Amino acid sequence: MKKIIALSLVTAMGVSLVGCGGSAPKATEAAKTEGASGKEAPGAGGEATYTLKVGTALTETDPLYLALTEVFEKTVEEKTNGDLQVEVYSGSQLGSDEDVLEQAIVGAGVGVITDPGRLSNYVYDFGVLQAPYIASDYDEVLKLFEIPTYENLCTELQGNGFQILSFNYYQGERELFTKNPVKKPEDLKGQRIRSSGSKVVTSTLEAMGANTTVLAWSEAYQALQQQVIEGVEVHLSAAVGSSMQEVTKYLQFTGHQQLLTGLVISDAWFQKLPDEYKTILKDASYEAGKTASENVLDKNEEYLKVLTDGGIEVVECDVDAFRTACDKAYEELGYTEIKAKIDEELGR
């Protein structure tokens, strides 16, 4: 396993990541639409004027979910005296990432923790930030979100109806969890690996040698259990949260993605807030992302132990071979030119 980046790197996250750059309540159909209807929720200072519902596919034990509830939610409600209420929903209770993003476009008071691949459905080039091996480690990932190309992509995304509160929710490297051992790209031939559905993820997996099946993450466990798929690509915290050790046998540290995700909400809803509340939301999101990242880095060895104790076997794989194979993905995705620009801005 690659050496875990020191926690001190987290504290070096720049403010360029901000702004562009309790148990969750059980969701019901009414809860899903409440933010869109403008219905107010009770707050510490009486009746709340604003309610923001935040969804994630992750479980309630995930460091990211805990940071959203313990840092983001509490900070926002405290600093607005309850006038802006935050409700956090785990396990895709608000719907899939795509469902929540579509609600945000029409101005609903909703947000979601999502990745560049899904955002590429709205601003295509945004997906390059999740392209295979675009960054070699966590330190380099953070630099990606400080360059002019990222700032320009944020501006384009805002023009499509979204506001990024912060993009510093690090979830770790994406690795391969499979039923059959994989040492090189050829070993993936014929194996069905779950894709989130974003073109960048699908192209990456197929360049690595796999067949892909698009499924919501909440469906992955059952699909593995029923032999619908032979594997998934996922970070360690989510693998533990969804008990991948129960339905897969092998872990390959391909490190094909460094997953830094963002809290994305409706720009139309955001623009209706007082300026003070806008600042509070962005600052609180950044602090939550920082806390989540610290906890992920701190717990990765613990997650690995849970997985191996549960029967997962770590397979040494040829990372260089996977990296070379993924060059095809850049050509297929049309990201060759923008990658060259990013390389230039990073000085590599």
Short mmCIF file of C-alpha atoms in Angstrom, two decimals:
data_model
loop_
_atom_site.label_atom_id
_atom_site.label_comp_id
_atom_site.label_asym_id
_atom_site.label_seq_id
_atom_site.Cartn_x
_atom_site.Cartn_y
_atom_site.Cartn_z
CA MET A 1 0.00 0.00 0.00
CA LYS A 2 1.23 3.46 -0.79
CA LYS A 3 2.50 5.42 2.14
CA ILE A 4 -0.26 7.46 3.75
CA ILE A 5 0.35 11.18 3.32
CA ALA A 6 1.12 12.92 6.57
CA LEU A 7 -1.77 14.61 8.32
CA SER A 8 0.11 17.88 8.25
CA LEU A 9 -0.62 18.13 4.53
CA VAL A 10 -4.29 18.50 5.30
CA THR A 11 -3.76 21.64 7.30
CA ALA A 12 -2.01 23.15 4.29
CA MET A 13 -5.19 23.16 2.22
CA GLY A 14 -5.58 26.64 0.72
CA VAL A 15 -8.65 28.77 0.75
CA SER A 16 -8.68 28.29 -3.01
CA LEU A 17 -10.65 25.12 -2.26
CA VAL A 18 -13.40 27.12 -0.59
CA GLY A 19 -16.28 28.48 -2.61
CA CYS A 20 -15.01 27.44 -5.99
CA GLY A 21 -12.20 27.19 -5.48
CA GLY A 22 -26.78 13.96 15.26
CA SER A 23 -28.24 11.05 13.29
CA ALA A 24 -29.72 11.89 9.96
CA PRO A 25 -33.49 12.05 9.85
CA LYS A 26 -35.12 9.28 7.89
CA ALA A 27 -35.98 10.51 4.43
CA THR A 28 -39.47 10.28 3.05
CA GLU A 29 -40.91 11.42 -0.25
CA ALA A 30 -42.05 14.57 1.53
CA ALA A 31 -38.55 15.14 2.87
CA LYS A 32 -37.08 14.85 -0.62
CA THR A 33 -39.27 17.65 -1.94
CA GLU A 34 -39.47 19.86 1.13
CA GLY A 35 -36.37 21.85 0.15
CA ALA A 36 -37.84 22.57 -3.25
CA SER A 37 -41.15 23.70 -1.81
CA GLY A 38 -39.51 26.20 0.53
CA LYS A 39 -41.16 24.69 3.61
CA GLU A 40 -39.42 25.92 6.72
CA ALA A 41 -37.96 23.77 9.48
CA PRO A 42 -37.82 24.71 13.16
CA GLY A 43 -34.52 26.23 14.26
CA ALA A 44 -32.83 27.27 17.47
CA GLY A 45 -33.96 30.83 16.94
CA GLY A 46 -37.57 29.98 16.15
CA GLU A 47 -38.81 29.22 12.65
CA ALA A 48 -35.95 28.74 10.19
CA THR A 49 -35.98 30.84 7.04
CA TYR A 50 -33.78 28.47 5.05
CA THR A 51 -33.31 24.69 4.95
CA LEU A 52 -30.52 22.90 3.13
CA LYS A 53 -30.78 19.13 2.65
CA VAL A 54 -27.45 17.42 1.95
CA GLY A 55 -27.27 13.91 0.55
CA THR A 56 -24.45 11.39 0.32
CA ALA A 57 -24.25 7.78 -0.80
CA LEU A 58 -22.01 7.02 2.18
CA THR A 59 -23.06 5.36 5.43
CA GLU A 60 -23.43 7.05 8.81
CA THR A 61 -20.12 5.59 10.01
CA ASP A 62 -18.09 7.17 7.20
CA PRO A 63 -15.73 10.01 8.25
CA LEU A 64 -17.21 12.25 5.60
CA TYR A 65 -20.77 11.78 6.83
CA LEU A 66 -19.65 12.40 10.41
CA ALA A 67 -17.90 15.61 9.40
CA LEU A 68 -21.04 16.81 7.63
CA THR A 69 -23.17 16.28 10.73
CA GLU A 70 -20.70 17.17 13.46
CA VAL A 71 -18.95 20.09 11.77
CA PHE A 72 -20.93 21.44 8.80
CA GLU A 73 -24.46 21.08 10.19
CA LYS A 74 -23.64 22.22 13.72
CA THR A 75 -21.48 25.16 12.62
CA VAL A 76 -24.04 26.52 10.15
CA GLU A 77 -26.96 26.25 12.57
CA GLU A 78 -24.97 27.75 15.44
CA LYS A 79 -23.64 30.71 13.43
CA THR A 80 -27.06 31.49 11.93
CA ASN A 81 -28.85 30.97 15.26
CA GLY A 82 -30.93 28.25 13.63
CA ASP A 83 -32.16 30.48 10.83
CA LEU A 84 -30.43 28.21 8.30
CA GLN A 85 -31.10 24.55 9.06
CA VAL A 86 -29.01 21.71 7.62
CA GLU A 87 -30.28 18.14 7.29
CA VAL A 88 -27.83 15.40 6.26
CA TYR A 89 -29.04 12.16 4.67
CA SER A 90 -26.88 9.03 4.32
CA GLY A 91 -27.18 6.03 2.01
CA SER A 92 -28.63 7.96 -0.96
CA GLN A 93 -31.87 8.60 0.97
CA LEU A 94 -32.37 11.83 -0.99
CA GLY A 95 -31.85 9.91 -4.21
CA SER A 96 -28.81 9.25 -6.38
CA ASP A 97 -26.22 11.98 -6.89
CA GLU A 98 -27.75 12.66 -10.30
CA ASP A 99 -31.24 12.97 -8.79
CA VAL A 100 -30.07 15.53 -6.24
CA LEU A 101 -28.09 17.49 -8.81
CA GLU A 102 -31.17 17.72 -11.03
CA GLN A 103 -33.16 19.06 -8.06
CA ALA A 104 -30.43 21.63 -7.45
CA ILE A 105 -30.57 22.85 -11.04
CA VAL A 106 -34.20 23.90 -10.60
CA GLY A 107 -33.40 25.80 -7.41
CA ALA A 108 -34.23 23.32 -4.65
CA GLY A 109 -32.47 23.75 -1.31
CA VAL A 110 -30.46 20.56 -1.73
CA GLY A 111 -26.83 19.60 -2.05
CA VAL A 112 -24.75 16.48 -2.51
CA ILE A 113 -21.23 15.26 -1.98
CA THR A 114 -20.14 14.29 -5.46
CA ASP A 115 -17.11 13.80 -7.66
CA PRO A 116 -15.70 15.42 -10.82
CA GLY A 117 -16.85 12.50 -12.95
CA ARG A 118 -20.52 13.17 -12.25
CA LEU A 119 -20.06 16.91 -12.69
CA SER A 120 -18.64 16.20 -16.15
CA ASN A 121 -22.23 15.47 -17.20
CA TYR A 122 -22.78 19.24 -16.94
CA VAL A 123 -19.33 20.67 -17.71
CA TYR A 124 -17.59 17.97 -19.67
CA ASP A 125 -14.00 19.02 -18.98
CA PHE A 126 -14.61 18.94 -15.21
CA GLY A 127 -14.18 15.17 -15.47
CA VAL A 128 -10.46 15.52 -16.17
CA LEU A 129 -10.00 16.14 -12.43
CA GLN A 130 -11.01 12.51 -11.87
CA ALA A 131 -9.23 11.09 -14.88
CA PRO A 132 -6.87 8.16 -14.20
CA TYR A 133 -3.55 9.04 -12.59
CA ILE A 134 -4.12 12.78 -13.08
CA ALA A 135 -2.45 13.04 -9.67
CA SER A 136 0.03 10.63 -8.15
CA ASP A 137 -0.70 11.31 -4.50
CA TYR A 138 -2.76 13.41 -2.10
CA ASP A 139 -0.32 16.31 -2.09
CA GLU A 140 -0.57 16.61 -5.86
CA VAL A 141 -4.36 16.34 -5.73
CA LEU A 142 -4.52 19.46 -3.59
CA LYS A 143 -2.43 21.36 -6.14
CA LEU A 144 -4.97 20.53 -8.84
CA PHE A 145 -7.51 22.69 -7.04
CA GLU A 146 -5.22 25.72 -6.99
CA ILE A 147 -4.59 26.09 -10.72
CA PRO A 148 -6.34 28.43 -13.20
CA THR A 149 -7.90 25.54 -15.10
CA TYR A 150 -9.84 24.51 -11.98
CA GLU A 151 -11.06 28.07 -11.36
CA ASN A 152 -12.30 28.29 -14.94
CA LEU A 153 -14.13 24.99 -14.64
CA CYS A 154 -15.86 26.23 -11.46
CA THR A 155 -17.08 29.32 -13.29
CA GLU A 156 -18.51 27.14 -16.05
CA LEU A 157 -20.22 24.91 -13.51
CA GLN A 158 -21.84 27.91 -11.84
CA GLY A 159 -23.21 28.90 -15.23
CA ASN A 160 -24.92 25.51 -15.31
CA GLY A 161 -26.74 26.12 -12.03
CA PHE A 162 -24.36 24.81 -9.37
CA GLN A 163 -22.41 26.33 -6.50
CA ILE A 164 -19.39 24.49 -5.06
CA LEU A 165 -19.11 25.23 -1.35
CA SER A 166 -15.72 23.49 -1.14
CA PHE A 167 -13.96 20.66 -2.92
CA ASN A 168 -11.71 19.40 -0.13
CA TYR A 169 -13.54 16.24 0.96
CA TYR A 170 -10.79 13.65 0.44
CA GLN A 171 -11.99 10.08 0.43
CA GLY A 172 -8.73 8.33 -0.43
CA GLU A 173 -7.43 6.39 -3.38
CA ARG A 174 -9.75 4.37 -5.58
CA GLU A 175 -8.71 0.72 -5.61
CA LEU A 176 -10.04 -2.49 -7.16
CA PHE A 177 -12.02 -4.96 -5.03
CA THR A 178 -12.66 -8.17 -6.95
CA LYS A 179 -13.78 -11.77 -6.65
CA ASN A 180 -10.80 -12.89 -8.77
CA PRO A 181 -7.16 -11.80 -8.34
CA VAL A 182 -5.92 -9.08 -10.71
CA LYS A 183 -2.21 -8.42 -11.22
CA LYS A 184 -2.20 -6.74 -14.64
CA PRO A 185 -4.73 -5.22 -17.07
CA GLU A 186 -5.08 -8.50 -18.95
CA ASP A 187 -6.46 -10.12 -15.80
CA LEU A 188 -9.50 -7.82 -15.92
CA LYS A 189 -10.57 -9.09 -19.33
CA GLY A 190 -14.17 -10.32 -19.14
CA GLN A 191 -14.67 -9.21 -15.54
CA ARG A 192 -17.70 -7.02 -14.88
CA ILE A 193 -16.78 -4.07 -12.68
CA ARG A 194 -19.30 -1.60 -11.30
CA SER A 195 -19.14 1.94 -12.70
CA SER A 196 -20.87 4.98 -11.23
CA GLY A 197 -22.10 5.82 -14.71
CA SER A 198 -19.94 8.86 -15.37
CA LYS A 199 -18.09 8.62 -18.66
CA VAL A 200 -14.70 9.23 -17.07
CA VAL A 201 -15.12 6.33 -14.63
CA THR A 202 -16.43 3.98 -17.31
CA SER A 203 -13.64 4.89 -19.75
CA THR A 204 -11.01 4.46 -17.03
CA LEU A 205 -12.21 0.98 -16.07
CA GLU A 206 -12.50 -0.13 -19.68
CA ALA A 207 -9.01 1.19 -20.47
CA MET A 208 -7.80 -0.85 -17.49
CA GLY A 209 -9.27 -3.93 -19.18
CA ALA A 210 -12.66 -4.39 -17.51
CA ASN A 211 -16.23 -4.66 -18.73
CA THR A 212 -18.45 -2.18 -16.92
CA THR A 213 -21.91 -2.33 -15.38
CA VAL A 214 -23.51 0.91 -14.24
CA LEU A 215 -25.08 0.68 -10.79
CA ALA A 216 -25.83 2.98 -7.88
CA TRP A 217 -23.36 2.37 -5.06
CA SER A 218 -26.24 1.35 -2.81
CA GLU A 219 -26.86 -1.58 -5.19
CA ALA A 220 -23.24 -2.77 -5.39
CA TYR A 221 -23.29 -5.14 -2.39
CA GLN A 222 -26.31 -7.07 -3.63
CA ALA A 223 -24.96 -7.14 -7.19
CA LEU A 224 -21.74 -8.73 -5.94
CA GLN A 225 -23.68 -11.12 -3.76
CA GLN A 226 -25.82 -12.24 -6.70
CA GLN A 227 -22.84 -12.51 -9.11
CA VAL A 228 -24.18 -9.69 -11.30
CA ILE A 229 -20.71 -8.13 -11.15
CA GLU A 230 -17.26 -9.41 -10.21
CA GLY A 231 -15.86 -6.27 -8.64
CA VAL A 232 -15.99 -2.60 -7.76
CA GLU A 233 -13.52 0.28 -7.68
CA VAL A 234 -13.78 2.20 -4.43
CA HIS A 235 -11.83 3.85 -1.62
CA LEU A 236 -11.13 2.05 1.65
CA SER A 237 -13.53 3.96 3.92
CA ALA A 238 -16.50 3.29 1.64
CA ALA A 239 -15.41 -0.33 1.19
CA VAL A 240 -15.54 -0.84 4.94
CA GLY A 241 -18.77 1.11 5.30
CA SER A 242 -20.42 -1.15 2.73
CA SER A 243 -18.78 -4.39 3.96
CA MET A 244 -16.96 -5.24 0.75
CA GLN A 245 -14.99 -7.86 2.69
CA GLU A 246 -18.19 -9.93 2.77
CA VAL A 247 -18.72 -10.03 -1.00
CA THR A 248 -15.24 -9.71 -2.55
CA LYS A 249 -12.01 -11.63 -1.97
CA TYR A 250 -9.16 -9.54 -3.35
CA LEU A 251 -7.90 -5.95 -3.03
CA GLN A 252 -5.56 -4.45 -5.61
CA PHE A 253 -3.94 -1.09 -4.80
CA THR A 254 -4.16 0.33 -8.32
CA GLY A 255 -4.50 3.90 -7.03
CA HIS A 256 -6.05 4.87 -10.36
CA GLN A 257 -7.83 7.84 -8.78
CA GLN A 258 -7.21 10.14 -5.84
CA LEU A 259 -10.78 10.91 -4.83
CA LEU A 260 -11.34 14.48 -3.72
CA THR A 261 -15.04 15.28 -3.74
CA GLY A 262 -17.05 18.45 -3.30
CA LEU A 263 -20.19 19.72 -1.62
CA VAL A 264 -22.28 21.00 -4.52
CA ILE A 265 -25.55 22.86 -4.04
CA SER A 266 -28.01 24.90 -6.10
CA ASP A 267 -26.58 28.23 -7.21
CA ALA A 268 -30.08 29.73 -7.56
CA TRP A 269 -30.87 28.80 -3.93
CA PHE A 270 -27.45 29.98 -2.77
CA GLN A 271 -27.83 33.41 -4.38
CA LYS A 272 -31.01 34.06 -2.36
CA LEU A 273 -29.08 33.85 0.92
CA PRO A 274 -27.77 36.87 2.82
CA ASP A 275 -24.08 37.41 2.06
CA GLU A 276 -23.21 36.54 5.65
CA TYR A 277 -24.88 33.14 5.29
CA LYS A 278 -23.04 32.46 2.02
CA THR A 279 -19.75 32.97 3.81
CA ILE A 280 -20.83 30.81 6.74
CA LEU A 281 -21.78 27.94 4.40
CA LYS A 282 -18.49 28.06 2.51
CA ASP A 283 -16.34 28.33 5.62
CA ALA A 284 -18.24 25.55 7.39
CA SER A 285 -17.98 23.29 4.34
CA TYR A 286 -14.24 23.84 4.12
CA GLU A 287 -13.78 23.01 7.81
CA ALA A 288 -15.93 19.89 7.44
CA GLY A 289 -13.89 18.79 4.43
CA LYS A 290 -10.67 19.35 6.33
CA THR A 291 -11.95 17.31 9.29
CA ALA A 292 -13.17 14.51 7.01
CA SER A 293 -9.84 14.36 5.19
CA GLU A 294 -7.87 14.22 8.42
CA ASN A 295 -10.03 11.37 9.67
CA VAL A 296 -9.74 9.41 6.41
CA LEU A 297 -5.96 9.69 6.45
CA ASP A 298 -5.86 8.76 10.09
CA LYS A 299 -8.08 5.71 9.66
CA ASN A 300 -6.83 4.16 6.42
CA GLU A 301 -4.64 1.60 8.18
CA GLU A 302 -7.57 0.76 10.46
CA TYR A 303 -9.82 0.27 7.43
CA LEU A 304 -7.27 -2.00 5.79
CA LYS A 305 -7.08 -4.12 8.94
CA VAL A 306 -10.87 -4.49 9.02
CA LEU A 307 -10.83 -5.63 5.40
CA THR A 308 -7.99 -8.12 5.78
CA ASP A 309 -9.36 -9.44 9.07
CA GLY A 310 -12.61 -10.00 7.20
CA GLY A 311 -10.88 -12.22 4.65
CA ILE A 312 -9.70 -9.79 1.97
CA GLU A 313 -6.34 -10.70 0.42
CA VAL A 314 -4.09 -7.92 -0.90
CA VAL A 315 -2.72 -8.72 -4.37
CA GLU A 316 0.43 -7.03 -5.64
CA CYS A 317 -0.40 -5.52 -9.02
CA ASP A 318 1.58 -3.82 -11.79
CA VAL A 319 0.56 -0.20 -11.27
CA ASP A 320 2.80 1.03 -14.10
CA ALA A 321 1.02 -1.30 -16.51
CA PHE A 322 -2.37 0.08 -15.42
CA ARG A 323 -1.08 3.65 -15.72
CA THR A 324 0.13 3.01 -19.27
CA ALA A 325 -3.13 1.31 -20.20
CA CYS A 326 -5.07 4.36 -19.00
CA ASP A 327 -3.43 6.63 -21.60
CA LYS A 328 -6.12 5.29 -23.90
CA ALA A 329 -8.79 6.81 -21.65
CA TYR A 330 -7.46 10.35 -22.22
CA GLU A 331 -7.66 9.89 -25.97
CA GLU A 332 -11.13 8.38 -25.80
CA LEU A 333 -12.41 11.10 -23.46
CA GLY A 334 -10.84 13.93 -25.47
CA TYR A 335 -8.84 15.11 -22.46
CA THR A 336 -5.38 15.02 -24.03
CA GLU A 337 -5.22 18.78 -24.59
CA ILE A 338 -6.58 19.85 -21.20
CA LYS A 339 -4.28 17.37 -19.45
CA ALA A 340 -1.32 18.98 -21.19
CA LYS A 341 -2.51 22.36 -19.92
CA ILE A 342 -2.84 21.03 -16.37
CA ASP A 343 0.64 19.49 -16.57
CA GLU A 344 2.00 22.88 -17.63
CA GLU A 345 0.24 24.72 -14.79
CA LEU A 346 1.56 22.20 -12.29
CA GLY A 347 5.06 22.54 -13.69
CA ARG A 348 5.49 18.88 -14.56
#
